């Protein structure tokens, strides 16, 4: 990847795109340290310090620590991610949106516009809930206009990040939204290293534990790369057909079925669902419900950590199959192959092809689901048995490795296009 970046830097157009991307990400990091007016930041940080349930971890993950400091980018890009997932599910559920998605570029532009509207609405709702509900005691003034300033500032920050991501996608390198999340996660690495060093300096962690942890981290990263890149290639042969005086078809290709078809979405769904009871306990502190959840459903409780981990594994496996079924339809793929004269060698076209694809997809999805569950649960178990406070958890690792691989591929593709430019002329 370093060689790819070095070669890309020599090409003026790619160098301009890389510089533009870096400048936009620098703007994101600068905005992540500008506090929201009208809030007592020290009160919020104290609330974070007193939270043992990991309630704010998911928000802090995508914001790069901006949520803990309650800056103008505190909501980060999470409303956009939620709006995108909702639109993807509605595209399957609502026939008119499904037709719109098949209309090509114009249809995608319309759906992107609906996603932007949904992002602003969700950001407005989330900003209101966070400022008025979760962090109400941190408000300097609880009057309508003061609260409105906080809500509008948070909403505008998310809208600006959405625009920033689109500018990176259009004029820079890689997917802008993914790179913003990537930058937020990577920016927390120095803090994690500093905290680990402080524990080692205080003799809370031995040097042997650090070496074992480093070796384990290398193997985990290698496993993430292998699973993210792993695909099952289903061979497809197209029959020869004569149209007029010309012959078409006769070539062979393949259908790439990824082992991790759903990416990191199942982990986000599972964590969001498990964090919901913990969110309620933060609003209703001191009651029997709060004590029950903290003991039985919290990763900081006993035996709650084990129940939380088991539920996390089951939910991740369920959402992996669910989201894979939403994004890949074997019946539709089989019908399209049949219409174009394609078939899988040894499998009859139509329903047998759909059943074969579904059987293969079910098997490889199980491997991907178990992998996601292990990666997601591993940080909780490591922190349970050791003194490591893993700032860089399984979800972070999946996102960082996935975005790095995808960005590297895009740079290589753009270099290949420019390499063949003279030949195409």
mmCIF file of C-alpha atoms in Angstrom:
data_model
loop_
_atom_site.group_PDB
_atom_site.id
_atom_site.type_symbol
_atom_site.label_atom_id
_atom_site.label_comp_id
_atom_site.label_asym_id
_atom_site.label_seq_id
_atom_site.Cartn_x
_atom_site.Cartn_y
_atom_site.Cartn_z
ATOM 1 C CA UNK A 1 0.000 0.000 0.000
ATOM 2 C CA UNK A 2 2.910 2.361 0.739
ATOM 3 C CA UNK A 3 4.329 1.647 -2.723
ATOM 4 C CA UNK A 4 0.935 2.449 -4.236
ATOM 5 C CA UNK A 5 0.797 5.788 -2.418
ATOM 6 C CA UNK A 6 4.368 6.587 -3.467
ATOM 7 C CA UNK A 7 3.605 5.908 -7.135
ATOM 8 C CA UNK A 8 0.297 7.806 -6.944
ATOM 9 C CA UNK A 9 2.079 10.871 -5.539
ATOM 10 C CA UNK A 10 4.122 11.093 -8.756
ATOM 11 C CA UNK A 11 0.951 11.594 -10.849
ATOM 12 C CA UNK A 12 -0.153 15.296 -10.707
ATOM 13 C CA UNK A 13 -3.915 14.625 -10.811
ATOM 14 C CA UNK A 14 -3.760 11.950 -8.116
ATOM 15 C CA UNK A 15 -1.454 14.132 -6.021
ATOM 16 C CA UNK A 16 -4.015 16.943 -6.208
ATOM 17 C CA UNK A 17 -6.785 14.542 -5.125
ATOM 18 C CA UNK A 18 -4.737 13.193 -2.223
ATOM 19 C CA UNK A 19 -3.884 16.721 -1.008
ATOM 20 C CA UNK A 20 -7.547 17.746 -1.285
ATOM 21 C CA UNK A 21 -8.590 14.683 0.774
ATOM 22 C CA UNK A 22 -6.013 15.414 3.461
ATOM 23 C CA UNK A 23 -7.097 19.077 3.692
ATOM 24 C CA UNK A 24 -10.769 18.113 4.085
ATOM 25 C CA UNK A 25 -9.881 15.598 6.801
ATOM 26 C CA UNK A 26 -7.839 18.326 8.529
ATOM 27 C CA UNK A 27 -10.969 20.518 8.541
ATOM 28 C CA UNK A 28 -12.842 17.642 10.162
ATOM 29 C CA UNK A 29 -10.232 17.303 12.909
ATOM 30 C CA UNK A 30 -10.196 21.067 13.539
ATOM 31 C CA UNK A 31 -13.968 21.090 13.940
ATOM 32 C CA UNK A 32 -13.700 18.177 16.366
ATOM 33 C CA UNK A 33 -12.062 20.434 18.979
ATOM 34 C CA UNK A 34 -14.462 23.423 18.722
ATOM 35 C CA UNK A 35 -16.934 23.149 21.644
ATOM 36 C CA UNK A 36 -20.667 23.714 21.283
ATOM 37 C CA UNK A 37 -21.707 27.076 22.812
ATOM 38 C CA UNK A 38 -23.925 26.991 25.866
ATOM 39 C CA UNK A 39 -22.634 23.702 27.321
ATOM 40 C CA UNK A 40 -20.463 22.944 30.369
ATOM 41 C CA UNK A 41 -17.859 20.628 28.887
ATOM 42 C CA UNK A 42 -16.414 19.715 32.300
ATOM 43 C CA UNK A 43 -19.821 18.388 33.410
ATOM 44 C CA UNK A 44 -20.064 16.186 30.309
ATOM 45 C CA UNK A 45 -16.558 14.829 30.826
ATOM 46 C CA UNK A 46 -17.422 14.047 34.434
ATOM 47 C CA UNK A 47 -20.508 12.152 33.240
ATOM 48 C CA UNK A 48 -18.290 10.171 30.862
ATOM 49 C CA UNK A 49 -15.917 9.346 33.690
ATOM 50 C CA UNK A 50 -18.771 8.072 35.868
ATOM 51 C CA UNK A 51 -20.252 5.907 33.109
ATOM 52 C CA UNK A 52 -19.209 2.268 33.544
ATOM 53 C CA UNK A 53 -21.658 0.780 31.083
ATOM 54 C CA UNK A 54 -19.888 1.707 27.877
ATOM 55 C CA UNK A 55 -22.961 3.718 26.930
ATOM 56 C CA UNK A 56 -21.084 6.383 24.979
ATOM 57 C CA UNK A 57 -18.505 4.135 23.320
ATOM 58 C CA UNK A 58 -20.406 3.729 20.039
ATOM 59 C CA UNK A 59 -20.921 7.499 19.666
ATOM 60 C CA UNK A 60 -17.318 8.240 20.574
ATOM 61 C CA UNK A 61 -16.125 5.607 18.103
ATOM 62 C CA UNK A 62 -17.526 7.348 15.029
ATOM 63 C CA UNK A 63 -16.852 10.888 16.259
ATOM 64 C CA UNK A 64 -13.196 10.324 17.133
ATOM 65 C CA UNK A 65 -13.752 11.479 20.731
ATOM 66 C CA UNK A 66 -15.739 14.590 19.671
ATOM 67 C CA UNK A 67 -18.850 13.329 21.467
ATOM 68 C CA UNK A 68 -17.009 13.135 24.788
ATOM 69 C CA UNK A 69 -15.850 16.739 24.359
ATOM 70 C CA UNK A 70 -19.257 17.778 22.954
ATOM 71 C CA UNK A 71 -17.837 19.698 20.008
ATOM 72 C CA UNK A 72 -19.712 20.911 16.909
ATOM 73 C CA UNK A 73 -19.092 17.490 15.296
ATOM 74 C CA UNK A 74 -20.281 15.563 18.368
ATOM 75 C CA UNK A 75 -22.989 13.691 16.439
ATOM 76 C CA UNK A 76 -20.420 12.901 13.736
ATOM 77 C CA UNK A 77 -21.793 11.177 10.652
ATOM 78 C CA UNK A 78 -23.967 8.602 12.491
ATOM 79 C CA UNK A 79 -27.296 10.191 11.407
ATOM 80 C CA UNK A 80 -26.179 9.842 7.786
ATOM 81 C CA UNK A 81 -25.284 6.172 8.322
ATOM 82 C CA UNK A 82 -28.671 5.539 9.938
ATOM 83 C CA UNK A 83 -30.502 7.376 7.136
ATOM 84 C CA UNK A 84 -28.583 5.383 4.498
ATOM 85 C CA UNK A 85 -29.485 2.067 6.133
ATOM 86 C CA UNK A 86 -33.136 3.091 6.444
ATOM 87 C CA UNK A 87 -33.257 4.140 2.774
ATOM 88 C CA UNK A 88 -31.659 0.845 1.739
ATOM 89 C CA UNK A 89 -34.294 -1.119 3.644
ATOM 90 C CA UNK A 90 -37.139 1.085 2.329
ATOM 91 C CA UNK A 91 -35.895 0.563 -1.228
ATOM 92 C CA UNK A 92 -36.700 -3.125 -0.813
ATOM 93 C CA UNK A 93 -39.978 -2.589 1.074
ATOM 94 C CA UNK A 94 -41.492 0.215 -1.066
ATOM 95 C CA UNK A 95 -42.010 -0.632 -4.788
ATOM 96 C CA UNK A 96 -41.768 3.000 -5.966
ATOM 97 C CA UNK A 97 -38.328 3.389 -4.356
ATOM 98 C CA UNK A 98 -37.257 0.045 -5.844
ATOM 99 C CA UNK A 99 -38.221 1.303 -9.316
ATOM 100 C CA UNK A 100 -36.361 4.551 -8.620
ATOM 101 C CA UNK A 101 -33.213 2.627 -7.646
ATOM 102 C CA UNK A 102 -33.270 0.814 -11.001
ATOM 103 C CA UNK A 103 -33.455 4.010 -13.062
ATOM 104 C CA UNK A 104 -29.684 4.409 -13.133
ATOM 105 C CA UNK A 105 -27.820 7.590 -12.271
ATOM 106 C CA UNK A 106 -30.884 9.845 -12.000
ATOM 107 C CA UNK A 107 -32.594 7.414 -9.646
ATOM 108 C CA UNK A 108 -29.508 7.188 -7.432
ATOM 109 C CA UNK A 109 -29.319 10.982 -7.274
ATOM 110 C CA UNK A 110 -32.945 11.131 -6.125
ATOM 111 C CA UNK A 111 -32.375 8.509 -3.438
ATOM 112 C CA UNK A 112 -29.225 10.380 -2.316
ATOM 113 C CA UNK A 113 -31.340 13.517 -1.991
ATOM 114 C CA UNK A 114 -33.897 11.677 0.174
ATOM 115 C CA UNK A 115 -30.995 10.366 2.283
ATOM 116 C CA UNK A 116 -29.769 13.930 2.873
ATOM 117 C CA UNK A 117 -33.223 15.026 4.020
ATOM 118 C CA UNK A 118 -33.418 12.013 6.334
ATOM 119 C CA UNK A 119 -29.965 12.809 7.728
ATOM 120 C CA UNK A 120 -30.977 16.346 8.695
ATOM 121 C CA UNK A 121 -34.216 15.126 10.325
ATOM 122 C CA UNK A 122 -32.439 12.384 12.293
ATOM 123 C CA UNK A 123 -29.666 14.784 13.318
ATOM 124 C CA UNK A 124 -32.277 17.261 14.576
ATOM 125 C CA UNK A 125 -34.034 14.567 16.613
ATOM 126 C CA UNK A 126 -30.780 13.153 17.973
ATOM 127 C CA UNK A 127 -29.419 16.616 18.828
ATOM 128 C CA UNK A 128 -32.605 17.423 20.744
ATOM 129 C CA UNK A 129 -32.493 14.131 22.652
ATOM 130 C CA UNK A 130 -28.816 14.509 23.549
ATOM 131 C CA UNK A 131 -28.957 18.155 24.632
ATOM 132 C CA UNK A 132 -32.373 18.217 26.340
ATOM 133 C CA UNK A 133 -32.399 14.657 27.661
ATOM 134 C CA UNK A 134 -28.984 13.073 28.112
ATOM 135 C CA UNK A 135 -26.869 16.163 28.898
ATOM 136 C CA UNK A 136 -29.528 18.477 30.270
ATOM 137 C CA UNK A 137 -27.580 19.142 33.470
ATOM 138 C CA UNK A 138 -24.646 20.380 31.361
ATOM 139 C CA UNK A 139 -26.713 23.215 29.815
ATOM 140 C CA UNK A 140 -25.630 26.651 30.999
ATOM 141 C CA UNK A 141 -29.074 28.094 30.263
ATOM 142 C CA UNK A 142 -32.222 25.990 29.803
ATOM 143 C CA UNK A 143 -34.201 28.673 27.986
ATOM 144 C CA UNK A 144 -35.668 27.912 24.557
ATOM 145 C CA UNK A 145 -33.214 30.002 22.551
ATOM 146 C CA UNK A 146 -30.150 28.628 24.339
ATOM 147 C CA UNK A 147 -31.260 25.054 23.766
ATOM 148 C CA UNK A 148 -32.123 25.914 20.145
ATOM 149 C CA UNK A 149 -28.578 27.188 19.574
ATOM 150 C CA UNK A 150 -27.136 23.892 20.857
ATOM 151 C CA UNK A 151 -29.524 21.788 18.739
ATOM 152 C CA UNK A 152 -28.957 23.818 15.566
ATOM 153 C CA UNK A 153 -25.174 23.762 16.066
ATOM 154 C CA UNK A 154 -25.097 19.959 16.398
ATOM 155 C CA UNK A 155 -27.419 19.511 13.395
ATOM 156 C CA UNK A 156 -25.391 21.923 11.271
ATOM 157 C CA UNK A 157 -22.200 20.066 12.237
ATOM 158 C CA UNK A 158 -23.613 16.771 10.932
ATOM 159 C CA UNK A 159 -24.899 18.436 7.744
ATOM 160 C CA UNK A 160 -21.464 19.993 7.162
ATOM 161 C CA UNK A 161 -19.740 16.630 7.647
ATOM 162 C CA UNK A 162 -22.142 15.066 5.147
ATOM 163 C CA UNK A 163 -21.236 17.765 2.615
ATOM 164 C CA UNK A 164 -17.542 17.321 3.437
ATOM 165 C CA UNK A 165 -17.779 13.586 2.780
ATOM 166 C CA UNK A 166 -19.486 14.155 -0.581
ATOM 167 C CA UNK A 167 -16.762 16.612 -1.596
ATOM 168 C CA UNK A 168 -14.070 14.051 -0.757
ATOM 169 C CA UNK A 169 -15.877 11.369 -2.763
ATOM 170 C CA UNK A 170 -16.253 13.687 -5.779
ATOM 171 C CA UNK A 171 -12.930 15.550 -5.767
ATOM 172 C CA UNK A 172 -10.653 13.422 -3.592
ATOM 173 C CA UNK A 173 -9.663 9.795 -3.127
ATOM 174 C CA UNK A 174 -11.899 7.103 -1.643
ATOM 175 C CA UNK A 175 -15.334 7.228 -0.047
ATOM 176 C CA UNK A 176 -15.626 10.477 1.923
ATOM 177 C CA UNK A 177 -18.007 9.226 4.630
ATOM 178 C CA UNK A 178 -15.864 6.148 5.276
ATOM 179 C CA UNK A 179 -12.683 8.232 5.428
ATOM 180 C CA UNK A 180 -14.238 10.598 7.996
ATOM 181 C CA UNK A 181 -15.071 7.633 10.235
ATOM 182 C CA UNK A 182 -11.608 6.184 9.556
ATOM 183 C CA UNK A 183 -9.918 9.448 10.580
ATOM 184 C CA UNK A 184 -11.978 9.709 13.758
ATOM 185 C CA UNK A 185 -11.024 6.192 14.827
ATOM 186 C CA UNK A 186 -7.334 6.506 13.957
ATOM 187 C CA UNK A 187 -7.114 9.819 15.862
ATOM 188 C CA UNK A 188 -7.773 7.892 19.092
ATOM 189 C CA UNK A 189 -4.743 5.606 18.694
ATOM 190 C CA UNK A 190 -2.254 8.040 20.355
ATOM 191 C CA UNK A 191 -4.548 8.299 23.409
ATOM 192 C CA UNK A 192 -4.714 4.513 23.689
ATOM 193 C CA UNK A 193 -0.929 4.214 23.409
ATOM 194 C CA UNK A 194 -0.434 6.923 26.045
ATOM 195 C CA UNK A 195 -2.840 5.217 28.471
ATOM 196 C CA UNK A 196 -1.163 1.845 27.935
ATOM 197 C CA UNK A 197 2.271 3.385 28.521
ATOM 198 C CA UNK A 198 1.031 5.059 31.714
ATOM 199 C CA UNK A 199 -0.205 1.694 33.026
ATOM 200 C CA UNK A 200 3.099 0.042 32.118
ATOM 201 C CA UNK A 201 5.022 2.851 33.831
ATOM 202 C CA UNK A 202 2.897 2.334 36.936
ATOM 203 C CA UNK A 203 3.652 -1.437 36.851
ATOM 204 C CA UNK A 204 -0.011 -2.262 36.222
ATOM 205 C CA UNK A 205 0.926 -4.078 32.985
ATOM 206 C CA UNK A 206 4.019 -6.231 32.442
ATOM 207 C CA UNK A 207 6.219 -6.105 29.366
ATOM 208 C CA UNK A 208 5.314 -9.744 28.627
ATOM 209 C CA UNK A 209 1.631 -8.796 28.484
ATOM 210 C CA UNK A 210 2.445 -5.985 26.049
ATOM 211 C CA UNK A 211 4.376 -8.348 23.761
ATOM 212 C CA UNK A 212 1.584 -10.944 23.838
ATOM 213 C CA UNK A 213 -0.956 -8.222 23.092
ATOM 214 C CA UNK A 214 1.120 -6.912 20.138
ATOM 215 C CA UNK A 215 1.474 -10.410 18.649
ATOM 216 C CA UNK A 216 -2.259 -11.039 19.114
ATOM 217 C CA UNK A 217 -3.051 -7.709 17.440
ATOM 218 C CA UNK A 218 -0.960 -8.660 14.380
ATOM 219 C CA UNK A 219 -2.781 -11.987 14.025
ATOM 220 C CA UNK A 220 -6.175 -10.308 14.447
ATOM 221 C CA UNK A 221 -5.379 -7.726 11.748
ATOM 222 C CA UNK A 222 -4.227 -10.515 9.427
ATOM 223 C CA UNK A 223 -7.493 -12.353 10.100
ATOM 224 C CA UNK A 224 -9.547 -9.225 9.412
ATOM 225 C CA UNK A 225 -7.761 -8.718 6.076
ATOM 226 C CA UNK A 226 -8.264 -12.383 5.114
ATOM 227 C CA UNK A 227 -11.991 -12.335 5.898
ATOM 228 C CA UNK A 228 -12.588 -8.901 4.330
ATOM 229 C CA UNK A 229 -10.875 -10.018 1.114
ATOM 230 C CA UNK A 230 -12.263 -13.567 1.158
ATOM 231 C CA UNK A 231 -14.701 -14.409 -1.657
ATOM 232 C CA UNK A 232 -16.271 -17.552 -3.069
ATOM 233 C CA UNK A 233 -16.212 -17.302 -6.863
ATOM 234 C CA UNK A 234 -19.202 -19.062 -8.444
ATOM 235 C CA UNK A 235 -18.354 -19.882 -12.117
ATOM 236 C CA UNK A 236 -20.898 -18.717 -14.703
ATOM 237 C CA UNK A 237 -20.927 -19.776 -18.379
ATOM 238 C CA UNK A 238 -22.902 -17.881 -21.026
ATOM 239 C CA UNK A 239 -24.269 -19.914 -23.926
ATOM 240 C CA UNK A 240 -23.563 -18.905 -27.513
ATOM 241 C CA UNK A 241 -26.458 -17.346 -29.399
ATOM 242 C CA UNK A 242 -26.759 -16.000 -32.920
ATOM 243 C CA UNK A 243 -28.451 -12.643 -33.544
ATOM 244 C CA UNK A 244 -28.578 -11.863 -37.256
ATOM 245 C CA UNK A 245 -25.113 -12.565 -38.599
ATOM 246 C CA UNK A 246 -23.341 -12.051 -35.294
ATOM 247 C CA UNK A 247 -22.660 -14.511 -32.502
ATOM 248 C CA UNK A 248 -22.913 -13.399 -28.877
ATOM 249 C CA UNK A 249 -22.011 -15.097 -25.597
ATOM 250 C CA UNK A 250 -19.787 -18.087 -25.180
ATOM 251 C CA UNK A 251 -17.642 -16.432 -22.508
ATOM 252 C CA UNK A 252 -17.251 -17.392 -18.859
ATOM 253 C CA UNK A 253 -17.175 -15.251 -15.716
ATOM 254 C CA UNK A 254 -17.936 -15.650 -12.020
ATOM 255 C CA UNK A 255 -20.179 -14.317 -9.246
ATOM 256 C CA UNK A 256 -18.043 -13.128 -6.277
ATOM 257 C CA UNK A 257 -19.776 -13.978 -2.994
ATOM 258 C CA UNK A 258 -17.946 -12.264 -0.143
ATOM 259 C CA UNK A 259 -17.463 -14.098 3.139
ATOM 260 C CA UNK A 260 -18.299 -10.889 5.006
ATOM 261 C CA UNK A 261 -21.091 -9.675 2.740
ATOM 262 C CA UNK A 262 -22.619 -7.295 5.295
ATOM 263 C CA UNK A 263 -19.451 -5.511 6.481
ATOM 264 C CA UNK A 264 -19.603 -3.941 9.926
ATOM 265 C CA UNK A 265 -23.366 -3.198 9.823
ATOM 266 C CA UNK A 266 -24.412 -6.239 11.992
ATOM 267 C CA UNK A 267 -22.004 -5.163 14.751
ATOM 268 C CA UNK A 268 -23.462 -1.625 14.758
ATOM 269 C CA UNK A 269 -27.040 -2.967 14.836
ATOM 270 C CA UNK A 270 -26.272 -5.387 17.693
ATOM 271 C CA UNK A 271 -24.442 -2.821 19.835
ATOM 272 C CA UNK A 272 -27.170 -0.218 19.270
ATOM 273 C CA UNK A 273 -29.854 -2.679 20.387
ATOM 274 C CA UNK A 274 -27.907 -3.816 23.459
ATOM 275 C CA UNK A 275 -27.150 -0.234 24.466
ATOM 276 C CA UNK A 276 -30.848 0.722 24.492
ATOM 277 C CA UNK A 277 -31.589 -0.643 28.019
ATOM 278 C CA UNK A 278 -28.390 1.034 29.271
ATOM 279 C CA UNK A 279 -29.583 4.318 27.776
ATOM 280 C CA UNK A 280 -32.855 4.015 29.719
ATOM 281 C CA UNK A 281 -30.954 3.454 32.963
ATOM 282 C CA UNK A 282 -29.136 6.744 32.435
ATOM 283 C CA UNK A 283 -32.481 8.573 32.366
ATOM 284 C CA UNK A 284 -33.931 6.600 35.311
ATOM 285 C CA UNK A 285 -31.073 6.279 37.770
ATOM 286 C CA UNK A 286 -31.384 4.778 41.219
ATOM 287 C CA UNK A 287 -34.403 2.516 40.577
ATOM 288 C CA UNK A 288 -34.858 -1.248 40.541
ATOM 289 C CA UNK A 289 -34.821 -1.294 36.727
ATOM 290 C CA UNK A 290 -31.466 0.488 36.655
ATOM 291 C CA UNK A 291 -29.947 -1.929 39.177
ATOM 292 C CA UNK A 292 -31.278 -4.947 37.235
ATOM 293 C CA UNK A 293 -29.843 -3.756 33.913
ATOM 294 C CA UNK A 294 -26.473 -2.788 35.444
ATOM 295 C CA UNK A 295 -26.159 -6.258 36.980
ATOM 296 C CA UNK A 296 -27.581 -8.539 34.262
ATOM 297 C CA UNK A 297 -27.283 -6.670 30.923
ATOM 298 C CA UNK A 298 -24.214 -4.460 31.308
ATOM 299 C CA UNK A 299 -20.683 -5.338 30.124
ATOM 300 C CA UNK A 300 -19.467 -3.880 33.424
ATOM 301 C CA UNK A 301 -21.763 -6.047 35.582
ATOM 302 C CA UNK A 302 -21.433 -9.551 36.984
ATOM 303 C CA UNK A 303 -22.777 -11.842 35.556
ATOM 304 C CA UNK A 304 -23.949 -9.156 33.105
ATOM 305 C CA UNK A 305 -20.708 -9.246 31.100
ATOM 306 C CA UNK A 306 -21.334 -12.875 30.100
ATOM 307 C CA UNK A 307 -25.024 -12.348 29.270
ATOM 308 C CA UNK A 308 -24.121 -9.214 27.311
ATOM 309 C CA UNK A 309 -21.446 -11.107 25.350
ATOM 310 C CA UNK A 310 -23.734 -14.060 24.523
ATOM 311 C CA UNK A 311 -26.547 -11.743 23.400
ATOM 312 C CA UNK A 312 -24.041 -9.752 21.345
ATOM 313 C CA UNK A 313 -22.882 -12.917 19.551
ATOM 314 C CA UNK A 314 -26.442 -14.094 18.825
ATOM 315 C CA UNK A 315 -27.567 -10.672 17.575
ATOM 316 C CA UNK A 316 -24.514 -10.271 15.327
ATOM 317 C CA UNK A 317 -25.137 -13.682 13.726
ATOM 318 C CA UNK A 318 -28.839 -12.836 13.240
ATOM 319 C CA UNK A 319 -28.190 -9.392 11.736
ATOM 320 C CA UNK A 320 -25.442 -10.795 9.487
ATOM 321 C CA UNK A 321 -27.901 -13.207 7.882
ATOM 322 C CA UNK A 322 -30.639 -10.559 7.820
ATOM 323 C CA UNK A 323 -28.544 -7.860 6.151
ATOM 324 C CA UNK A 324 -27.014 -10.361 3.696
ATOM 325 C CA UNK A 325 -30.525 -11.439 2.687
ATOM 326 C CA UNK A 326 -31.461 -7.783 2.192
ATOM 327 C CA UNK A 327 -28.465 -6.932 0.011
ATOM 328 C CA UNK A 328 -28.215 -10.151 -2.051
ATOM 329 C CA UNK A 329 -31.248 -11.841 -3.611
ATOM 330 C CA UNK A 330 -30.384 -15.283 -5.098
ATOM 331 C CA UNK A 331 -33.735 -15.526 -6.930
ATOM 332 C CA UNK A 332 -33.197 -12.201 -8.686
ATOM 333 C CA UNK A 333 -29.602 -13.102 -9.613
ATOM 334 C CA UNK A 334 -30.734 -16.483 -10.983
ATOM 335 C CA UNK A 335 -33.511 -14.856 -13.052
ATOM 336 C CA UNK A 336 -31.111 -12.287 -14.519
ATOM 337 C CA UNK A 337 -28.653 -15.036 -15.436
ATOM 338 C CA UNK A 338 -31.425 -17.049 -17.124
ATOM 339 C CA UNK A 339 -32.576 -14.044 -19.178
ATOM 340 C CA UNK A 340 -29.014 -13.416 -20.397
ATOM 341 C CA UNK A 341 -28.366 -17.053 -21.249
ATOM 342 C CA UNK A 342 -26.045 -17.679 -18.311
ATOM 343 C CA UNK A 343 -25.827 -20.804 -16.182
ATOM 344 C CA UNK A 344 -23.643 -22.371 -13.478
ATOM 345 C CA UNK A 345 -21.931 -25.514 -14.839
ATOM 346 C CA UNK A 346 -23.722 -28.582 -13.486
ATOM 347 C CA UNK A 347 -26.714 -26.561 -12.188
ATOM 348 C CA UNK A 348 -29.964 -26.072 -14.138
ATOM 349 C CA UNK A 349 -31.040 -22.447 -14.703
ATOM 350 C CA UNK A 350 -33.898 -20.918 -12.716
ATOM 351 C CA UNK A 351 -34.970 -22.283 -9.337
ATOM 352 C CA UNK A 352 -32.104 -24.850 -8.943
ATOM 353 C CA UNK A 353 -29.590 -22.025 -9.514
ATOM 354 C CA UNK A 354 -31.284 -19.849 -6.867
ATOM 355 C CA UNK A 355 -31.268 -22.764 -4.394
ATOM 356 C CA UNK A 356 -27.584 -23.432 -5.085
ATOM 357 C CA UNK A 357 -26.629 -19.773 -4.590
ATOM 358 C CA UNK A 358 -28.680 -19.618 -1.392
ATOM 359 C CA UNK A 359 -27.007 -22.780 -0.047
ATOM 360 C CA UNK A 360 -23.488 -21.493 -0.772
ATOM 361 C CA UNK A 361 -24.302 -18.058 0.634
ATOM 362 C CA UNK A 362 -25.721 -19.560 3.840
ATOM 363 C CA UNK A 363 -22.533 -21.539 4.467
ATOM 364 C CA UNK A 364 -20.023 -18.759 3.857
ATOM 365 C CA UNK A 365 -22.185 -16.241 5.746
ATOM 366 C CA UNK A 366 -21.970 -18.444 8.848
ATOM 367 C CA UNK A 367 -18.168 -18.153 8.752
ATOM 368 C CA UNK A 368 -18.409 -14.379 8.321
ATOM 369 C CA UNK A 369 -20.968 -14.061 11.137
ATOM 370 C CA UNK A 370 -18.856 -16.077 13.602
ATOM 371 C CA UNK A 371 -15.810 -13.998 12.662
ATOM 372 C CA UNK A 372 -17.694 -10.725 13.288
ATOM 373 C CA UNK A 373 -18.983 -12.023 16.622
ATOM 374 C CA UNK A 374 -15.491 -13.061 17.805
ATOM 375 C CA UNK A 375 -13.952 -9.724 16.772
ATOM 376 C CA UNK A 376 -16.745 -7.743 18.453
ATOM 377 C CA UNK A 377 -16.731 -9.688 21.746
ATOM 378 C CA UNK A 378 -12.954 -10.037 22.059
ATOM 379 C CA UNK A 379 -12.278 -6.497 23.494
ATOM 380 C CA UNK A 380 -14.921 -7.008 26.215
ATOM 381 C CA UNK A 381 -13.362 -10.309 27.280
ATOM 382 C CA UNK A 382 -9.797 -8.932 27.123
ATOM 383 C CA UNK A 383 -10.735 -6.009 29.387
ATOM 384 C CA UNK A 384 -12.525 -8.452 31.715
ATOM 385 C CA UNK A 385 -9.426 -10.607 32.312
ATOM 386 C CA UNK A 386 -6.622 -8.025 31.894
ATOM 387 C CA UNK A 387 -5.884 -4.396 32.703
ATOM 388 C CA UNK A 388 -5.927 -3.391 29.056
ATOM 389 C CA UNK A 389 -8.354 -0.584 28.257
ATOM 390 C CA UNK A 390 -8.723 -1.250 24.552
ATOM 391 C CA UNK A 391 -9.395 2.078 22.855
ATOM 392 C CA UNK A 392 -9.048 0.272 19.532
ATOM 393 C CA UNK A 393 -11.748 -2.408 19.650
ATOM 394 C CA UNK A 394 -13.014 -4.980 17.167
ATOM 395 C CA UNK A 395 -15.515 -2.668 15.466
ATOM 396 C CA UNK A 396 -12.815 -0.026 15.034
ATOM 397 C CA UNK A 397 -10.452 -2.596 13.565
ATOM 398 C CA UNK A 398 -13.009 -3.811 11.025
ATOM 399 C CA UNK A 399 -13.764 -0.270 9.870
ATOM 400 C CA UNK A 400 -10.132 0.853 9.677
ATOM 401 C CA UNK A 401 -8.920 -2.221 7.765
ATOM 402 C CA UNK A 402 -11.933 -2.192 5.433
ATOM 403 C CA UNK A 403 -11.584 1.501 4.571
ATOM 404 C CA UNK A 404 -7.798 1.200 4.103
ATOM 405 C CA UNK A 405 -8.196 -1.732 1.704
ATOM 406 C CA UNK A 406 -10.984 -0.029 -0.262
ATOM 407 C CA UNK A 407 -9.073 3.258 -0.566
ATOM 408 C CA UNK A 408 -5.943 1.432 -1.690
ATOM 409 C CA UNK A 409 -7.967 -0.388 -4.366
ATOM 410 C CA UNK A 410 -9.433 2.886 -5.636
ATOM 411 C CA UNK A 411 -5.967 4.447 -5.903
ATOM 412 C CA UNK A 412 -4.699 1.402 -7.825
ATOM 413 C CA UNK A 413 -7.699 1.528 -10.180
ATOM 414 C CA UNK A 414 -7.159 5.225 -10.909
ATOM 415 C CA UNK A 415 -3.462 4.600 -11.548
ATOM 416 C CA UNK A 416 -4.354 1.781 -13.944
ATOM 417 C CA UNK A 417 -6.769 4.042 -15.841
ATOM 418 C CA UNK A 418 -4.031 6.645 -16.307
ATOM 419 C CA UNK A 419 -1.515 3.964 -17.241
ATOM 420 C CA UNK A 420 -3.673 2.841 -20.159
ATOM 421 C CA UNK A 421 -4.662 6.367 -21.218
ATOM 422 C CA UNK A 422 -2.112 6.507 -24.060
ATOM 423 C CA UNK A 423 -3.194 3.087 -25.291
ATOM 424 C CA UNK A 424 -6.875 4.077 -25.346
ATOM 425 C CA UNK A 425 -6.086 7.191 -27.400
#
